[in-house]
Amino acid sequence: VQLQASGGGLVQAGDSLRLSCTTSGQMFGQTFALSSMGWFRQAPGKEREFVATVSYRSRTTWYADSVKGRFTISRDNARNTVYLQMTSLKPEDTALYYCAASPYYTYSDLTSTGKYEYWGQGTQVTVSS
């Protein structure tokens, strides 16, 4: 199983970026459509933190308060891909962004790094002021 994240870059405050994460291989013995997908980020010197997630069961999305209203997570099951559209970027959004896959579907599970079993390699987002 591989998760390949892409789309990061260096942008100015207020700009937008779209991250993509494409998976290959069968996760949890099931199709991509039956995996919840999430985005996390980690800034230098800080712990990895939850950003957004989409549950496989209900397609419900949840967001960290810090990105709510600015970021949108979506998925294309036909392409085995999850996206993170980021708008109105701020310098504090600067981090290494990771996509991850989980077999769970509840809010409490999907906002926890420990409930994700597969992780991508990360894509760097840098926002200058």
CSV table of C-alpha atoms in Angstrom, one decimal:
chain,number,residue,atom,x,y,z
A,1,VAL,CA,0.0,0.0,0.0
A,2,GLN,CA,1.3,3.4,-0.9
A,3,LEU,CA,-0.1,6.9,-0.3
A,4,GLN,CA,1.5,9.5,-2.6
A,5,ALA,CA,0.9,13.1,-1.5
A,6,SER,CA,1.6,16.1,-3.8
A,7,GLY,CA,0.7,19.7,-4.5
A,8,GLY,CA,2.6,21.5,-1.8
A,9,GLY,CA,4.7,24.5,-2.4
A,10,LEU,CA,5.8,28.0,-1.4
A,11,VAL,CA,3.0,30.6,-1.6
A,12,GLN,CA,2.1,34.0,-0.1
A,13,ALA,CA,-0.4,34.6,2.6
A,14,GLY,CA,-3.9,34.7,1.1
A,15,ASP,CA,-3.1,32.3,-1.7
A,16,SER,CA,-4.6,28.9,-2.3
A,17,LEU,CA,-3.2,25.4,-2.9
A,18,ARG,CA,-4.7,22.0,-3.6
A,19,LEU,CA,-3.1,18.9,-2.1
A,20,SER,CA,-3.7,15.5,-3.6
A,21,CYS,CA,-3.1,12.1,-2.2
A,22,THR,CA,-3.4,9.0,-4.4
A,23,THR,CA,-3.4,5.5,-3.0
A,24,SER,CA,-2.3,2.3,-4.5
A,25,GLY,CA,-2.8,-1.2,-3.2
A,26,GLN,CA,-5.7,-2.5,-1.2
A,27,MET,CA,-6.1,-1.0,2.2
A,28,PHE,CA,-7.7,-3.0,5.0
A,29,GLY,CA,-8.5,-5.7,2.5
A,30,GLN,CA,-11.1,-3.4,0.9
A,31,THR,CA,-11.4,-0.8,-1.8
A,32,PHE,CA,-10.4,2.8,-1.4
A,33,ALA,CA,-14.1,3.8,-1.1
A,34,LEU,CA,-14.3,1.9,2.2
A,35,SER,CA,-11.4,3.7,3.8
A,36,SER,CA,-11.7,7.0,5.7
A,37,MET,CA,-9.1,9.5,4.7
A,38,GLY,CA,-7.5,12.3,6.6
A,39,TRP,CA,-5.0,15.1,6.4
A,40,PHE,CA,-2.6,16.0,9.2
A,41,ARG,CA,0.3,18.5,9.4
A,42,GLN,CA,3.4,18.9,11.4
A,43,ALA,CA,5.3,22.1,11.8
A,44,PRO,CA,8.9,22.1,13.0
A,45,GLY,CA,9.2,21.5,16.7
A,46,LYS,CA,5.5,20.7,17.0
A,47,GLU,CA,3.5,17.5,17.2
A,48,ARG,CA,1.6,16.2,14.2
A,49,GLU,CA,-2.0,17.6,14.3
A,50,PHE,CA,-5.3,16.8,12.7
A,51,VAL,CA,-6.4,19.0,9.8
A,52,ALA,CA,-9.4,17.4,8.1
A,53,THR,CA,-11.0,14.0,7.4
A,54,VAL,CA,-13.7,12.4,5.4
A,55,SER,CA,-15.4,9.3,6.7
A,56,TYR,CA,-16.0,6.4,4.4
A,57,ARG,CA,-19.3,5.5,6.0
A,58,SER,CA,-21.3,8.7,5.6
A,59,ARG,CA,-18.9,10.8,3.6
A,60,THR,CA,-19.1,13.2,6.6
A,61,THR,CA,-16.2,15.7,6.8
A,62,TRP,CA,-14.6,17.2,9.9
A,63,TYR,CA,-12.1,20.0,10.3
A,64,ALA,CA,-9.8,21.4,12.8
A,65,ASP,CA,-11.1,24.7,14.1
A,66,SER,CA,-8.0,26.5,12.8
A,67,VAL,CA,-8.8,25.6,9.2
A,68,LYS,CA,-12.6,25.5,9.2
A,69,GLY,CA,-14.1,27.7,6.5
A,70,ARG,CA,-10.8,27.8,4.6
A,71,PHE,CA,-9.9,24.2,3.8
A,72,THR,CA,-12.1,21.6,2.1
A,73,ILE,CA,-11.5,17.9,2.0
A,74,SER,CA,-12.9,15.8,-0.8
A,75,ARG,CA,-12.4,12.4,-2.4
A,76,ASP,CA,-12.7,10.8,-5.8
A,77,ASN,CA,-13.2,7.1,-5.2
A,78,ALA,CA,-12.8,6.4,-8.9
A,79,ARG,CA,-9.3,7.8,-8.8
A,80,ASN,CA,-8.4,6.5,-5.3
A,81,THR,CA,-7.6,10.1,-4.5
A,82,VAL,CA,-8.3,12.5,-1.6
A,83,TYR,CA,-7.9,16.2,-2.0
A,84,LEU,CA,-7.3,19.1,0.4
A,85,GLN,CA,-8.3,22.5,-1.1
A,86,MET,CA,-6.6,25.2,1.0
A,87,THR,CA,-7.6,28.9,0.6
A,88,SER,CA,-6.8,32.1,2.4
A,89,LEU,CA,-3.5,30.5,3.5
A,90,LYS,CA,-1.8,31.9,6.5
A,91,PRO,CA,1.9,31.7,7.7
A,92,GLU,CA,0.8,29.5,10.5
A,93,ASP,CA,-0.4,26.9,8.0
A,94,THR,CA,3.2,26.3,7.2
A,95,ALA,CA,3.9,22.6,7.8
A,96,LEU,CA,4.6,19.2,6.3
A,97,TYR,CA,1.2,17.9,5.3
A,98,TYR,CA,0.5,14.2,5.5
A,99,CYS,CA,-2.4,12.1,4.1
A,100,ALA,CA,-3.5,9.0,5.9
A,101,ALA,CA,-6.0,6.2,5.7
A,102,SER,CA,-8.1,4.7,8.5
A,103,PRO,CA,-10.6,1.9,8.7
A,104,TYR,CA,-12.6,3.8,11.3
A,105,TYR,CA,-15.5,6.3,10.7
A,106,THR,CA,-16.3,8.2,13.9
A,107,TYR,CA,-15.2,11.7,14.8
A,108,SER,CA,-13.2,10.7,17.8
A,109,ASP,CA,-11.3,8.1,15.9
A,110,LEU,CA,-10.7,10.1,12.7
A,111,THR,CA,-9.2,13.1,14.6
A,112,SER,CA,-6.6,10.9,16.2
A,113,THR,CA,-3.3,10.1,14.6
A,114,GLY,CA,-3.3,6.7,16.3
A,115,LYS,CA,-6.3,5.5,14.4
A,116,TYR,CA,-4.7,5.8,11.0
A,117,GLU,CA,-2.8,2.9,9.7
A,118,TYR,CA,-1.3,4.0,6.4
A,119,TRP,CA,0.5,7.3,5.9
A,120,GLY,CA,1.9,9.2,2.9
A,121,GLN,CA,5.4,10.7,2.8
A,122,GLY,CA,4.2,14.3,3.3
A,123,THR,CA,4.2,17.4,1.1
A,124,GLN,CA,5.6,20.7,2.3
A,125,VAL,CA,3.5,23.8,2.4
A,126,THR,CA,5.2,27.1,3.2
A,127,VAL,CA,3.2,30.3,3.4
A,128,SER,CA,5.2,33.5,3.5
A,129,SER,CA,3.8,36.7,5.0
